[in-house]
CSV table of C-alpha atoms in Angstrom, one decimal:
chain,number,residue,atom,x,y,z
U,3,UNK,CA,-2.1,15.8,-14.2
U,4,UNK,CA,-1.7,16.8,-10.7
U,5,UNK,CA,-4.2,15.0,-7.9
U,6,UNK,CA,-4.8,18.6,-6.7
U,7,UNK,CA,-5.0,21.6,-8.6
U,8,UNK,CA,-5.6,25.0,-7.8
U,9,UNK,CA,-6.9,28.1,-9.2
U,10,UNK,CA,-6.0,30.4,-10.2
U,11,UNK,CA,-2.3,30.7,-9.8
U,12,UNK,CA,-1.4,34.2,-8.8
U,13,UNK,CA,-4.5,36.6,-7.7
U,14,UNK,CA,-4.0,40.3,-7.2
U,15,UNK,CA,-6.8,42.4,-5.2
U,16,UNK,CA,-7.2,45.7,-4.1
U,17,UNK,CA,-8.2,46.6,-0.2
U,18,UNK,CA,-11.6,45.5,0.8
U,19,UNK,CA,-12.6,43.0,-2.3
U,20,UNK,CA,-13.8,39.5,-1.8
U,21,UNK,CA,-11.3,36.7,-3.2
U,22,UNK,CA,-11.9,33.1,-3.9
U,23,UNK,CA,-9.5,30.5,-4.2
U,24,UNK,CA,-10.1,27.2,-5.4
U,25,UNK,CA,-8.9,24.0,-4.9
U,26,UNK,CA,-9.7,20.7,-7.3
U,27,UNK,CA,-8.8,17.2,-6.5
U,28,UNK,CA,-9.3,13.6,-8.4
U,29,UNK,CA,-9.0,11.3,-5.5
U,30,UNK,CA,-11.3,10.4,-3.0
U,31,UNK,CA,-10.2,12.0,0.4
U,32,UNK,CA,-10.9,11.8,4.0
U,33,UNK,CA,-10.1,15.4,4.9
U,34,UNK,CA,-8.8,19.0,3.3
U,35,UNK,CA,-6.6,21.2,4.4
U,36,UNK,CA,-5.8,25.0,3.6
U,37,UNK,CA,-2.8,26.3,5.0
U,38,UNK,CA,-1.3,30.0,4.8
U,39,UNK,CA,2.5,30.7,3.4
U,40,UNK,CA,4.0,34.3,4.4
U,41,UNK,CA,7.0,35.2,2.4
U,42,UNK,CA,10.2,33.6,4.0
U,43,UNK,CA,8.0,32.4,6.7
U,44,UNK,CA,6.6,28.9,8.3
U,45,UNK,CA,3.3,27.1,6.9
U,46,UNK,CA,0.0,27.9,8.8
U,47,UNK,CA,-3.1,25.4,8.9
U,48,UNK,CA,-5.9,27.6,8.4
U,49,UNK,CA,-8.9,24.6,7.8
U,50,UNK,CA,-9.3,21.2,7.8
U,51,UNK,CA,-12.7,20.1,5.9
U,52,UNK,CA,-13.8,16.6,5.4
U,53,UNK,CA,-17.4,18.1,4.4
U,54,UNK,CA,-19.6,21.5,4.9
U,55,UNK,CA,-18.4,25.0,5.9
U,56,UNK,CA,-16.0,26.5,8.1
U,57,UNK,CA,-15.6,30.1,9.3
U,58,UNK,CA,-12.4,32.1,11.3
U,59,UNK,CA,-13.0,35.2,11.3
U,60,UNK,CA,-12.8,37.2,7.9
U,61,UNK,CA,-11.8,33.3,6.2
U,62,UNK,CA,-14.3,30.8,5.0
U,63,UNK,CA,-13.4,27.6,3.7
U,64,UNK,CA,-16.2,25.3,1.8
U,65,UNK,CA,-16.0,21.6,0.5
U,66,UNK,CA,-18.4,19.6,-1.6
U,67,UNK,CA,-17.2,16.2,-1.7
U,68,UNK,CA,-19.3,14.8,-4.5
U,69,UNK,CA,-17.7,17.7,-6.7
U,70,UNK,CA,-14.0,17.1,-5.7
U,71,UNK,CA,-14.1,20.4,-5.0
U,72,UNK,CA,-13.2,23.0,-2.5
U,73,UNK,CA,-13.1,27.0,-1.9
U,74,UNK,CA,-11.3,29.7,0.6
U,75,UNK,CA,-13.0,32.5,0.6
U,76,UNK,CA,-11.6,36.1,2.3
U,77,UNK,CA,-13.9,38.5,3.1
U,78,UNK,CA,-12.7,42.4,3.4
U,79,UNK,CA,-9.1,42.0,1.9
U,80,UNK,CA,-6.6,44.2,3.5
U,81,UNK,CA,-2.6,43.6,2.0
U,82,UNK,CA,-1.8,41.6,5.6
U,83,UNK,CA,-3.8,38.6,3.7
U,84,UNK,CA,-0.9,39.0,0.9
U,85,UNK,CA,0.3,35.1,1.0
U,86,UNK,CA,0.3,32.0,-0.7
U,87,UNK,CA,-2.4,30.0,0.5
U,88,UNK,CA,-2.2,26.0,-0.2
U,89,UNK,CA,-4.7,23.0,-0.5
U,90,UNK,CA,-3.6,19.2,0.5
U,91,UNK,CA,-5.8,16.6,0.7
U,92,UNK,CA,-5.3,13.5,2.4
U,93,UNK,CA,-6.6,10.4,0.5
U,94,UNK,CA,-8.4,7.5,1.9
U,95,UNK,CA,-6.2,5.2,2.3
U,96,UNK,CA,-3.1,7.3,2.8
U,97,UNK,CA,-2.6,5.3,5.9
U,98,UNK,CA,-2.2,6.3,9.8
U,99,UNK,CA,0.7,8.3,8.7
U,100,UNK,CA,-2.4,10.3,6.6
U,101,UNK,CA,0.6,11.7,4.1
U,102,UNK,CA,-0.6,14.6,2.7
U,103,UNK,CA,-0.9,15.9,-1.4
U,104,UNK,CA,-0.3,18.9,-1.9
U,105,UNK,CA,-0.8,21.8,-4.7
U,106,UNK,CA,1.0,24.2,-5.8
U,107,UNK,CA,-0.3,27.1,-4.2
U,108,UNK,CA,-1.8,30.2,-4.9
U,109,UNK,CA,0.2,33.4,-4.6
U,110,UNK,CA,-2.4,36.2,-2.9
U,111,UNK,CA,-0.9,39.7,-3.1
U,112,UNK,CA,-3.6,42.8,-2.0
U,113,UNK,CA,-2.9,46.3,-2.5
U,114,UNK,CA,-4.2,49.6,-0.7
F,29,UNK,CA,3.1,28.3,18.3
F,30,UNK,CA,3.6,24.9,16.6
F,31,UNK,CA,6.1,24.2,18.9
F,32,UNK,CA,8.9,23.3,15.9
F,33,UNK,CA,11.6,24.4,15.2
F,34,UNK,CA,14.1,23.2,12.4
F,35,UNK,CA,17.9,24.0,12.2
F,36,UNK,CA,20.0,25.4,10.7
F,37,UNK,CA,17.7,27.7,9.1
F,38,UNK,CA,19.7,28.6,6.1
F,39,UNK,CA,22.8,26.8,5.2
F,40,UNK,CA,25.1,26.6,2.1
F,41,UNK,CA,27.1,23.2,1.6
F,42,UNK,CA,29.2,22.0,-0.9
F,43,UNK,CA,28.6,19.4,-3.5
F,44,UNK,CA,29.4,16.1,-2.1
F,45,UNK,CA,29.3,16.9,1.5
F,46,UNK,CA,27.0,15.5,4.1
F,47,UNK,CA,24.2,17.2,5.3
F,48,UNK,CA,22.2,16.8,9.0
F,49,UNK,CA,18.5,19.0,9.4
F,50,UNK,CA,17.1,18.5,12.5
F,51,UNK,CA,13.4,18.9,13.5
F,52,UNK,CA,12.6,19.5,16.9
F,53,UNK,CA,8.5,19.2,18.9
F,54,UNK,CA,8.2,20.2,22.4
F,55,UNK,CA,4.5,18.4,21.8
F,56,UNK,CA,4.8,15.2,21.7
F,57,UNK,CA,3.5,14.6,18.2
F,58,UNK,CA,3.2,11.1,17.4
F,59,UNK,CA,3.5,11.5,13.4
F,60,UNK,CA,6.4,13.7,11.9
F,61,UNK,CA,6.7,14.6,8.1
F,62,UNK,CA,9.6,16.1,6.1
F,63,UNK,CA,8.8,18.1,2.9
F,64,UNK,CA,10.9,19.8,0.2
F,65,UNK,CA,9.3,22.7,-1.7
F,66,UNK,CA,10.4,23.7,-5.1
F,67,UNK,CA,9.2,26.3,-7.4
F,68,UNK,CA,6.2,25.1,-9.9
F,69,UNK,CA,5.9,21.9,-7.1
F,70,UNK,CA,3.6,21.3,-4.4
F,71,UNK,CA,5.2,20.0,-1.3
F,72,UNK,CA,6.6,16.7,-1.9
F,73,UNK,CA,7.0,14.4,1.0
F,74,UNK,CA,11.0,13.4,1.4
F,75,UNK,CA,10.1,10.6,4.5
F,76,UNK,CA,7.7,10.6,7.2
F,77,UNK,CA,7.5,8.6,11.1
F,78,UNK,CA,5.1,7.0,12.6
F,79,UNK,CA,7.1,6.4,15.8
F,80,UNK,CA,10.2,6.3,18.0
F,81,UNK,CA,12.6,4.0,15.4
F,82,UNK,CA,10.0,3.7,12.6
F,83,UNK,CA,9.9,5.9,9.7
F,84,UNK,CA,9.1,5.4,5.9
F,85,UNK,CA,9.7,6.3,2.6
F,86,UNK,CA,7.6,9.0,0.8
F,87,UNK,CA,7.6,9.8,-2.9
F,88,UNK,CA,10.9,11.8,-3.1
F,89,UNK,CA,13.4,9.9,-0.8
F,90,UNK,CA,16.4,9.0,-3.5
F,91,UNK,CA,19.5,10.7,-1.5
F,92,UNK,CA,17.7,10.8,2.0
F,93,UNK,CA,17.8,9.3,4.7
F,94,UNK,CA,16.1,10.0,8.3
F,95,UNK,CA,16.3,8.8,11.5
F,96,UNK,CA,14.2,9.8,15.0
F,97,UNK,CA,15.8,8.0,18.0
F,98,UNK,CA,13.7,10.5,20.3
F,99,UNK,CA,9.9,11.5,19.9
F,100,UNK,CA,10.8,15.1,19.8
F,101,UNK,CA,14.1,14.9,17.3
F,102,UNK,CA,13.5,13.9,13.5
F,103,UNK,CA,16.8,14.3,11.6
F,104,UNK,CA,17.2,14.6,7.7
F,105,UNK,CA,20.4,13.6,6.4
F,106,UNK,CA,21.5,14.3,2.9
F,107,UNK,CA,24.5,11.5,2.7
F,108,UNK,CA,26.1,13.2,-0.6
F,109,UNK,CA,24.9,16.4,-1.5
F,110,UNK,CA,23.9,17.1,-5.2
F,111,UNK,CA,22.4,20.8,-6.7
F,112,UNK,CA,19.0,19.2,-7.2
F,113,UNK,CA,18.6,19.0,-3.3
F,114,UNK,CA,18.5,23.0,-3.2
F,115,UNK,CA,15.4,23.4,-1.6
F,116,UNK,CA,13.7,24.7,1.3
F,117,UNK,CA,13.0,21.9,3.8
F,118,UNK,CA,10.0,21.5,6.0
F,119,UNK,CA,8.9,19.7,8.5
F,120,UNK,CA,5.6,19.3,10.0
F,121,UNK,CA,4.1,17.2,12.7
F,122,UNK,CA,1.0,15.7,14.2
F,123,UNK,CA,-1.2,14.0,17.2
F,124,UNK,CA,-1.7,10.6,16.6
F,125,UNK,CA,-5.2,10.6,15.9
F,126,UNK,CA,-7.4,11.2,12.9
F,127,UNK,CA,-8.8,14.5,11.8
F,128,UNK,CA,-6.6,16.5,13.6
F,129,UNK,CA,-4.4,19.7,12.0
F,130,UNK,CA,-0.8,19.3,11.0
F,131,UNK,CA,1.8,21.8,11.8
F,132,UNK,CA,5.1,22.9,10.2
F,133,UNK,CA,8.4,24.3,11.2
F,134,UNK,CA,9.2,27.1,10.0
F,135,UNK,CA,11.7,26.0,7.2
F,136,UNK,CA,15.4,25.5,6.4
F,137,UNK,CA,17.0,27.0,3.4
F,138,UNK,CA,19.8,24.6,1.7
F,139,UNK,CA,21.7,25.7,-1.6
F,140,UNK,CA,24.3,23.1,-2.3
F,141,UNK,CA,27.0,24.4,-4.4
């Protein structure tokens, strides 16, 4: 079993709908990431979470620790949010190097 | 901008052959990563450094090596090529202290044949 799973795996919306991601873990952790894959393109940090809620723009990310458990959430889709969007955790104890676990992403495609 | 940049961006090699992917930070990042990512796989950490001359194993490093003789150069070097090290490479970097984001290069394509 993978330390961080997400869900679900491939996610196809139309224009303006609400999505959830989410993002499970069985480690304790220190901090969360989400980051943003375009096709053929570079890795994005969207969030970094080690508790509460976090809001950029039409993108909210939300973490409850005692769960192991956290969610992006896009508001308004449009098809430029078609992506896959990733959750890594960094573990206590990963060190001062704070190596990062990753999953396996979620593949995000919206359509007009 | 992350202010990284990996080269070559996309390159084919033969089996057997060594290999050299360079990561470059105009940011002075204290902590630089690289990842391989393969379909049905998260990204898997190859090695990582915490420093000018100090660097580390992560959980994929069989056929790797790595060196950074500069803060702003971290080099990947596949010493024999095999087909299981067709990937995409990554590599991301960091400040050196905690709770801060990480930041990737944009990616290098390597098939070896």
């Amino acid at each position: 079993k993978n330390e961080v799973e997400q869900s679900p795996q491939n996610l196809t919306a139309q224009e303006g709908e609400f999505i959830t991601i989410n993002c499970s873990y069985s480690v304790g952790i220190s901090a969360l990431h989400w980051l943003q894959q375009h096709p053929g393109g570079g890795i994005v940090s969207l969030f970094m979470l080690s508790s509460g809620k976090k809001k950029h723009g039409r993108l909210i990310a939300t973490i409850n620790i005692q769960e192991k458990h956290s969610s992006l959430h896009i508001t308004a889709s449009h098809p430029r949010d078609s992506a896959v969007y990733i959750c890594a955790v960094r573990s206590i104890g990963a060190g001062t190097a704070s190596k990062l676990t990753f999953g396996t992403g979620t593949r995000l495609q919206v359509t007009l | 901008d992350a202010g990284i940049t990996q080269s070559p961006r996309h390159k084919v090699t033969e089996t057997g052959t060594p290999v050299t992917l360079r990561c470059h930070q105009t940011e002075n990042h204290r902590y630089m990563y690289w990842y391989r990512q393969d379909p049905g796989h998260g990204l898997r950490l190859i090695h990582y450094s915490y420093g000018v001359k100090d660097t580390d194993k992560g959980e994929v490093s069989d056929g790797y090596s790595v060196s950074r003789s500069k803060t702003e150069d971290f080099l990947l070097t596949l010493e024999s090529a095999t087909s299981s090290q067709t990937s995409v490479y990554f590599c991301a970097a960091r400040q050196g202290y905690s709770g801060n984001t990480i930041y990737f290069g944009e990616g290098s394509w390597l098939t070896v044949v």
